[in-house]
XYZ file of C-alpha atoms in Angstrom:
108
model
C 47.720 33.422 44.387
C 48.208 29.957 45.833
C 44.464 29.717 46.287
C 44.124 30.386 42.492
C 46.532 27.729 41.595
C 44.784 25.096 43.684
C 41.488 26.030 42.054
C 43.212 25.719 38.461
C 44.697 22.453 39.661
C 41.249 21.213 40.805
C 39.319 22.165 37.696
C 42.189 20.568 35.555
C 42.027 17.279 37.412
C 38.244 17.308 37.357
C 38.320 18.020 33.506
C 40.894 14.864 33.068
C 38.474 12.682 35.030
C 35.508 13.731 32.896
C 37.311 13.274 29.801
C 38.562 9.758 30.796
C 35.050 8.729 31.690
C 33.915 10.072 28.325
C 36.931 8.233 26.376
C 35.600 4.956 28.327
C 32.133 5.359 27.240
C 33.339 5.783 23.602
C 35.671 2.910 23.818
C 32.846 0.854 25.220
C 30.310 2.036 22.573
C 32.672 1.348 19.751
C 33.457 -2.271 20.996
C 29.431 -2.634 21.078
C 28.999 -1.166 17.609
C 31.980 -3.613 16.517
C 30.509 -6.669 17.738
C 27.133 -5.805 16.456
C 28.626 -5.204 12.759
C 30.539 -8.537 13.206
C 27.309 -10.336 14.128
C 25.358 -8.781 11.222
C 28.017 -9.591 8.827
C 28.273 -13.413 9.661
C 24.529 -13.584 9.563
C 24.365 -12.032 6.204
C 27.028 -14.243 4.718
C 25.441 -17.306 6.244
C 21.861 -16.443 4.846
C 23.613 -15.642 1.557
C 25.283 -18.999 1.439
C 21.991 -20.753 2.449
C 20.273 -18.756 -0.288
C 22.774 -19.790 -2.922
C 22.319 -23.367 -1.905
C 18.579 -23.196 -2.175
C 18.751 -21.186 -5.854
C 21.227 -23.853 -7.147
C 18.551 -26.515 -5.894
C 15.721 -25.081 -7.661
C 14.196 -27.249 -10.889
C 12.639 -24.606 -12.667
C 12.993 -20.793 -13.540
C 9.846 -20.067 -11.585
C 11.062 -21.419 -8.336
C 14.483 -19.508 -8.910
C 12.416 -16.319 -9.280
C 10.432 -16.947 -5.983
C 13.466 -17.992 -4.078
C 15.212 -14.980 -5.204
C 12.483 -12.456 -4.352
C 12.016 -14.071 -0.987
C 15.706 -13.354 -0.329
C 15.700 -9.973 -1.559
C 12.711 -9.286 0.621
C 14.244 -10.784 3.852
C 17.714 -9.097 3.147
C 16.157 -5.572 2.433
C 14.147 -5.995 5.887
C 17.355 -7.216 7.625
C 19.293 -4.523 6.319
C 16.914 -1.701 7.328
C 16.499 -3.300 10.768
C 20.183 -3.274 10.922
C 20.461 0.207 9.977
C 18.068 1.376 12.563
C 19.910 -0.624 15.182
C 23.176 0.924 14.212
C 21.724 4.338 14.589
C 20.461 3.606 18.017
C 23.892 2.349 18.901
C 25.583 5.493 17.567
C 22.910 7.721 19.356
C 23.564 5.834 22.675
C 27.317 6.121 22.122
C 27.015 10.162 21.817
C 24.868 10.319 24.782
C 27.154 8.177 26.938
C 30.092 10.045 25.665
C 28.666 13.587 26.553
C 27.136 12.527 30.043
C 30.323 13.244 31.993
C 29.933 17.099 30.511
C 26.345 17.627 31.099
C 27.060 20.265 33.720
C 29.101 22.356 31.443
C 26.639 23.134 29.091
C 23.424 25.234 29.844
C 20.067 23.935 29.487
C 17.715 25.301 27.073
């Protein structure tokens, strides 16, 4: 009976250790995502402000259309790139969070 209790305590301790490792990975991943989001937001704001200055400085309607289309194209490309980056970060977060539990699930 005592041996069974020791085994239960050992498994409980191992599970707690793995959970703490997983929570640490999630915390680190979320911090990375938050920093990436803040950096992208700052960059997008700065680019938008610079675009507005260029747009205000145009002398013709044609120049305004050209500036606007250039800005929209670069903004779209930047947003797609950021979406891909965020997807990679979330995928990495999920992998790292599950790494401590890899032995619990059978491989297929």
